[in-house]
């Protein structure tokens, strides 16, 4: 009788052991700084054509290409990437909570942000610029925006910067989205759209807009796009090395030309790691 009790107990323990092992085998590695895990979580924008966009075919844009290259150098294949939408207002919080391993989302490096998170890079030097109709010969400098209808999205500071510093008589028009601004630009309801030149080039590179718009080339500000990581993470050095390799092997220039080139975007040379232009 005792023998049967011991045998039954052993069977129960064995079953529990097998169950625990099976459950443990399903646990996903979040990736972190070691690389080679089952998944790595990367934050991008979902709504910026040419930079970070979620499409029916998947994810596309310069930020996506940069992030994919970096992830590969960290030991992750494309199918091991878990893309997460990183809206501008959520980026620092997502990194601090550990929701993502890093963020590549037109993330300009600023002193205020550096107090909260670390940055690798920069990997692109962008500038505030304007987008105008391809046949417009009246806007050749920021001063020519005086008395022109200047559009930017609601809540953006870009248009206000122009009015405050460069064209005090510009007529500001706030639209809910960049796409709405583009439609207004096409219909001549507005004369110019302003934000980062990389963002403008991405929107203008869409197939329905090709050849209809051009960049002013005014370079009104410097925007140093970096890859955001949690403060103190050892990923910084690894990502910086990957970015250097991306430039060296030609992949960076290829990605810029593919995603932003159709709008006539004239990119700055690849920035040196740690070189932040004020």
CSV table of C-alpha atoms in Angstrom, one decimal:
chain,number,residue,atom,x,y,z
A,1,UNK,CA,0.0,0.0,0.0
A,2,UNK,CA,2.8,2.4,0.9
A,3,UNK,CA,4.5,1.5,-2.3
A,4,UNK,CA,1.5,2.5,-4.4
A,5,UNK,CA,1.3,5.8,-2.6
A,6,UNK,CA,4.9,6.7,-3.2
A,7,UNK,CA,4.5,5.7,-6.9
A,8,UNK,CA,1.4,7.8,-7.3
A,9,UNK,CA,3.2,10.8,-5.7
A,10,UNK,CA,6.2,10.4,-7.9
A,11,UNK,CA,3.9,10.3,-11.0
A,12,UNK,CA,2.3,13.6,-9.9
A,13,UNK,CA,5.7,15.2,-9.3
A,14,UNK,CA,6.9,14.0,-12.8
A,15,UNK,CA,3.8,15.4,-14.4
A,16,UNK,CA,4.3,18.8,-12.7
A,17,UNK,CA,8.0,18.8,-13.7
A,18,UNK,CA,7.1,18.2,-17.4
A,19,UNK,CA,4.4,20.9,-17.3
A,20,UNK,CA,6.8,23.4,-15.8
A,21,UNK,CA,9.5,22.6,-18.4
A,22,UNK,CA,7.0,23.0,-21.2
A,23,UNK,CA,5.8,26.4,-19.9
A,24,UNK,CA,9.4,27.5,-19.4
A,25,UNK,CA,10.2,26.6,-23.0
A,26,UNK,CA,7.5,29.0,-24.2
A,27,UNK,CA,8.8,32.0,-22.4
A,28,UNK,CA,10.0,34.7,-24.8
A,29,UNK,CA,13.3,36.5,-24.4
A,30,UNK,CA,12.7,40.2,-24.5
A,31,UNK,CA,16.1,40.7,-26.1
A,32,UNK,CA,17.4,43.5,-24.0
A,33,UNK,CA,21.1,44.3,-24.5
A,34,UNK,CA,22.4,40.8,-25.1
A,35,UNK,CA,21.0,40.3,-28.7
A,36,UNK,CA,20.2,36.9,-30.1
A,37,UNK,CA,17.0,36.5,-28.1
A,38,UNK,CA,13.7,35.5,-29.6
A,39,UNK,CA,12.3,39.0,-29.9
A,40,UNK,CA,13.4,42.6,-29.8
A,41,UNK,CA,10.9,45.4,-29.4
A,42,UNK,CA,11.5,48.6,-31.4
A,43,UNK,CA,9.5,51.8,-31.4
A,44,UNK,CA,8.7,53.6,-34.7
A,45,UNK,CA,6.2,56.0,-36.0
A,46,UNK,CA,3.3,54.4,-37.9
A,47,UNK,CA,2.1,57.5,-39.8
A,48,UNK,CA,5.1,59.1,-41.4
A,49,UNK,CA,5.6,58.0,-45.1
A,50,UNK,CA,9.2,57.6,-46.0
A,51,UNK,CA,10.3,57.4,-42.4
A,52,UNK,CA,8.1,55.1,-40.3
A,53,UNK,CA,4.8,53.9,-41.7
A,54,UNK,CA,2.6,50.8,-41.1
A,55,UNK,CA,1.2,49.6,-44.4
A,56,UNK,CA,-0.8,46.6,-45.6
A,57,UNK,CA,2.5,45.1,-46.8
A,58,UNK,CA,4.3,45.7,-43.5
A,59,UNK,CA,6.5,48.5,-42.1
A,60,UNK,CA,8.5,50.8,-44.3
A,61,UNK,CA,10.6,54.0,-44.2
A,62,UNK,CA,14.1,55.2,-43.4
A,63,UNK,CA,13.7,54.7,-39.6
A,64,UNK,CA,12.5,51.1,-40.2
A,65,UNK,CA,15.5,50.4,-42.5
A,66,UNK,CA,17.9,51.8,-39.9
A,67,UNK,CA,16.3,49.9,-37.1
A,68,UNK,CA,16.2,46.7,-39.0
A,69,UNK,CA,19.9,47.0,-39.9
A,70,UNK,CA,20.8,47.7,-36.2
A,71,UNK,CA,18.7,44.8,-35.0
A,72,UNK,CA,20.5,42.5,-37.4
A,73,UNK,CA,23.8,43.6,-36.0
A,74,UNK,CA,22.5,42.9,-32.5
A,75,UNK,CA,21.7,39.4,-33.6
A,76,UNK,CA,18.0,39.6,-34.6
A,77,UNK,CA,16.5,38.7,-37.9
A,78,UNK,CA,13.7,40.8,-39.3
A,79,UNK,CA,11.0,38.3,-38.2
A,80,UNK,CA,12.3,38.6,-34.6
A,81,UNK,CA,11.4,42.3,-34.5
A,82,UNK,CA,8.3,43.4,-32.6
A,83,UNK,CA,7.3,46.8,-33.9
A,84,UNK,CA,5.6,49.2,-31.6
A,85,UNK,CA,4.0,52.5,-32.3
A,86,UNK,CA,5.9,55.3,-30.6
A,87,UNK,CA,4.0,58.6,-30.7
A,88,UNK,CA,6.1,61.7,-29.9
A,89,UNK,CA,4.5,62.3,-26.5
A,90,UNK,CA,5.0,58.6,-25.4
A,91,UNK,CA,8.7,58.0,-26.4
A,92,UNK,CA,10.5,58.7,-23.1
A,93,UNK,CA,7.9,56.9,-21.1
A,94,UNK,CA,8.1,53.8,-23.3
A,95,UNK,CA,11.8,53.6,-22.9
A,96,UNK,CA,11.7,54.2,-19.1
A,97,UNK,CA,9.1,51.5,-18.6
A,98,UNK,CA,11.0,49.1,-20.8
A,99,UNK,CA,8.2,48.7,-23.3
A,100,UNK,CA,10.8,48.8,-26.1
A,101,UNK,CA,14.5,48.1,-26.4
A,102,UNK,CA,15.1,51.2,-28.6
A,103,UNK,CA,13.2,53.8,-30.6
A,104,UNK,CA,13.9,55.1,-34.1
A,105,UNK,CA,11.1,57.6,-34.8
A,106,UNK,CA,12.3,60.9,-36.1
A,107,UNK,CA,13.6,61.3,-32.6
A,108,UNK,CA,15.6,64.6,-32.4
A,109,UNK,CA,18.3,64.7,-29.8
A,110,UNK,CA,17.8,67.6,-27.4
A,111,UNK,CA,19.3,68.5,-23.9
A,112,UNK,CA,15.8,68.1,-22.3
A,113,UNK,CA,15.4,64.6,-23.7
A,114,UNK,CA,18.9,63.6,-22.8
A,115,UNK,CA,18.0,64.2,-19.1
A,116,UNK,CA,15.5,61.3,-19.4
A,117,UNK,CA,16.9,58.9,-21.9
A,118,UNK,CA,20.2,58.1,-23.7
A,119,UNK,CA,20.7,58.4,-27.5
A,120,UNK,CA,22.9,56.5,-30.0
A,121,UNK,CA,23.8,58.3,-33.2
A,122,UNK,CA,22.8,60.7,-34.7
A,123,UNK,CA,22.0,58.8,-37.9
A,124,UNK,CA,20.5,61.7,-39.8
A,125,UNK,CA,20.8,65.5,-39.8
A,126,UNK,CA,17.5,67.0,-40.9
A,127,UNK,CA,16.4,70.6,-41.0
A,128,UNK,CA,13.1,72.5,-40.7
A,129,UNK,CA,12.1,73.4,-44.3
A,130,UNK,CA,9.1,74.2,-46.4
A,131,UNK,CA,7.3,72.2,-49.1
A,132,UNK,CA,5.8,74.2,-52.0
A,133,UNK,CA,4.2,73.4,-55.3
A,134,UNK,CA,6.7,72.3,-58.0
A,135,UNK,CA,5.7,75.2,-60.3
A,136,UNK,CA,5.9,77.9,-57.6
A,137,UNK,CA,8.7,80.4,-58.4
A,138,UNK,CA,7.6,83.0,-55.8
A,139,UNK,CA,9.0,81.4,-52.7
A,140,UNK,CA,12.8,81.4,-52.8
A,141,UNK,CA,13.7,82.2,-49.2
A,142,UNK,CA,12.0,82.3,-45.8
A,143,UNK,CA,11.3,86.0,-46.2
A,144,UNK,CA,9.1,85.2,-49.2
A,145,UNK,CA,6.7,83.5,-46.8
A,146,UNK,CA,5.4,86.9,-45.7
A,147,UNK,CA,1.7,87.3,-46.6
A,148,UNK,CA,1.7,83.6,-47.7
A,149,UNK,CA,-0.5,81.0,-46.2
A,150,UNK,CA,1.8,78.7,-44.2
A,151,UNK,CA,0.4,75.3,-43.0
A,152,UNK,CA,1.5,73.0,-40.3
A,153,UNK,CA,-0.3,70.4,-38.1
A,154,UNK,CA,-2.3,71.5,-35.1
A,155,UNK,CA,0.0,71.5,-32.0
A,156,UNK,CA,3.2,71.8,-34.0
A,157,UNK,CA,5.7,74.7,-33.3
A,158,UNK,CA,7.2,74.7,-36.7
A,159,UNK,CA,5.0,77.3,-38.4
A,160,UNK,CA,5.1,79.5,-35.3
A,161,UNK,CA,8.9,79.4,-35.4
A,162,UNK,CA,8.8,80.7,-38.9
A,163,UNK,CA,6.4,83.5,-38.1
A,164,UNK,CA,8.3,84.5,-34.9
A,165,UNK,CA,11.8,84.6,-36.4
A,166,UNK,CA,11.7,84.7,-40.2
A,167,UNK,CA,8.4,85.8,-41.7
A,168,UNK,CA,6.4,87.8,-39.2
A,169,UNK,CA,3.6,88.5,-41.8
A,170,UNK,CA,3.1,84.8,-42.7
A,171,UNK,CA,-0.5,83.7,-42.4
A,172,UNK,CA,-0.6,80.6,-40.2
A,173,UNK,CA,-3.0,77.8,-41.1
A,174,UNK,CA,-3.4,74.8,-38.8
A,175,UNK,CA,-4.6,71.5,-40.3
A,176,UNK,CA,-5.2,68.3,-38.4
A,177,UNK,CA,-2.7,66.2,-40.4
A,178,UNK,CA,0.2,66.6,-42.8
A,179,UNK,CA,-1.9,64.8,-45.5
A,180,UNK,CA,-4.5,67.5,-45.1
A,181,UNK,CA,-1.9,70.2,-45.5
A,182,UNK,CA,-0.7,68.5,-48.7
A,183,UNK,CA,-4.2,68.4,-50.1
A,184,UNK,CA,-4.5,72.1,-49.3
A,185,UNK,CA,-1.2,72.8,-51.0
A,186,UNK,CA,-2.2,70.9,-54.1
A,187,UNK,CA,-5.5,72.8,-54.3
A,188,UNK,CA,-3.8,76.2,-53.7
A,189,UNK,CA,-5.7,76.7,-50.4
A,190,UNK,CA,-2.3,77.2,-48.8
A,191,UNK,CA,1.1,78.2,-50.2
A,192,UNK,CA,3.6,76.2,-48.2
A,193,UNK,CA,3.8,73.5,-45.6
A,194,UNK,CA,6.6,73.5,-42.9
A,195,UNK,CA,8.2,70.8,-40.7
A,196,UNK,CA,11.4,68.8,-40.9
A,197,UNK,CA,12.6,68.4,-44.4
A,198,UNK,CA,12.9,64.6,-44.0
A,199,UNK,CA,9.2,64.4,-43.1
A,200,UNK,CA,8.2,66.7,-45.9
A,201,UNK,CA,10.2,64.6,-48.4
A,202,UNK,CA,8.6,61.4,-47.1
A,203,UNK,CA,5.1,62.7,-47.7
A,204,UNK,CA,6.0,64.2,-51.1
A,205,UNK,CA,7.6,60.9,-52.2
A,206,UNK,CA,4.2,59.1,-52.1
A,207,UNK,CA,3.2,57.9,-55.5
A,208,UNK,CA,0.1,60.2,-55.7
A,209,UNK,CA,2.3,63.3,-55.0
A,210,UNK,CA,5.4,62.6,-57.1
A,211,UNK,CA,6.4,65.6,-59.2
A,212,UNK,CA,3.8,67.9,-57.6
A,213,UNK,CA,5.9,69.4,-54.8
A,214,UNK,CA,9.5,70.5,-54.1
A,215,UNK,CA,11.5,71.4,-51.0
A,216,UNK,CA,12.5,75.0,-50.4
A,217,UNK,CA,16.0,73.9,-49.1
A,218,UNK,CA,16.0,76.7,-46.5
A,219,UNK,CA,17.6,74.7,-43.6
A,220,UNK,CA,16.0,76.8,-40.8
A,221,UNK,CA,16.9,74.5,-37.9
A,222,UNK,CA,19.1,71.5,-37.2
A,223,UNK,CA,17.3,68.3,-36.2
A,224,UNK,CA,19.7,65.5,-35.1
A,225,UNK,CA,17.8,62.2,-35.4
A,226,UNK,CA,19.1,59.6,-32.8
A,227,UNK,CA,18.1,56.2,-31.6
A,228,UNK,CA,16.6,56.5,-28.1
A,229,UNK,CA,17.5,53.9,-25.5
A,230,UNK,CA,16.9,53.5,-21.7
A,231,UNK,CA,19.2,55.6,-19.7
A,232,UNK,CA,22.3,53.6,-18.7
A,233,UNK,CA,21.7,50.8,-21.2
A,234,UNK,CA,24.8,49.1,-22.7
A,235,UNK,CA,23.0,49.1,-26.0
A,236,UNK,CA,24.3,52.5,-26.8
A,237,UNK,CA,27.8,51.4,-27.8
A,238,UNK,CA,26.5,48.5,-29.8
A,239,UNK,CA,24.0,50.6,-31.7
A,240,UNK,CA,26.6,53.2,-32.4
A,241,UNK,CA,28.9,50.6,-33.9
A,242,UNK,CA,26.1,49.3,-36.0
A,243,UNK,CA,25.3,52.8,-37.3
A,244,UNK,CA,29.0,53.3,-38.3
A,245,UNK,CA,28.9,50.0,-40.1
A,246,UNK,CA,25.7,50.9,-42.0
A,247,UNK,CA,27.4,54.1,-43.3
A,248,UNK,CA,30.6,52.3,-44.1
A,249,UNK,CA,29.0,49.5,-46.2
A,250,UNK,CA,26.8,51.9,-48.2
A,251,UNK,CA,23.5,50.7,-46.7
A,252,UNK,CA,22.7,54.1,-45.1
A,253,UNK,CA,22.9,56.1,-48.3
A,254,UNK,CA,20.9,53.4,-50.1
A,255,UNK,CA,18.2,53.6,-47.5
A,256,UNK,CA,18.1,57.5,-47.6
A,257,UNK,CA,17.9,57.5,-51.4
A,258,UNK,CA,15.2,54.9,-51.5
A,259,UNK,CA,12.9,56.4,-49.0
A,260,UNK,CA,13.4,60.2,-49.4
A,261,UNK,CA,15.1,60.6,-52.8
A,262,UNK,CA,11.9,60.7,-55.0
A,263,UNK,CA,11.0,64.1,-53.5
A,264,UNK,CA,14.4,65.6,-54.5
A,265,UNK,CA,15.7,65.4,-50.9
A,266,UNK,CA,19.3,66.5,-50.7
A,267,UNK,CA,20.6,64.8,-47.6
A,268,UNK,CA,23.4,66.0,-45.5
A,269,UNK,CA,26.4,63.6,-45.3
A,270,UNK,CA,26.0,60.9,-42.6
A,271,UNK,CA,26.7,62.5,-39.3
A,272,UNK,CA,29.5,61.3,-37.1
A,273,UNK,CA,28.5,59.5,-34.0
A,274,UNK,CA,28.1,62.0,-31.1
A,275,UNK,CA,28.3,65.0,-33.3
A,276,UNK,CA,25.2,67.0,-32.4
A,277,UNK,CA,24.6,70.1,-34.5
A,278,UNK,CA,23.0,72.9,-32.6
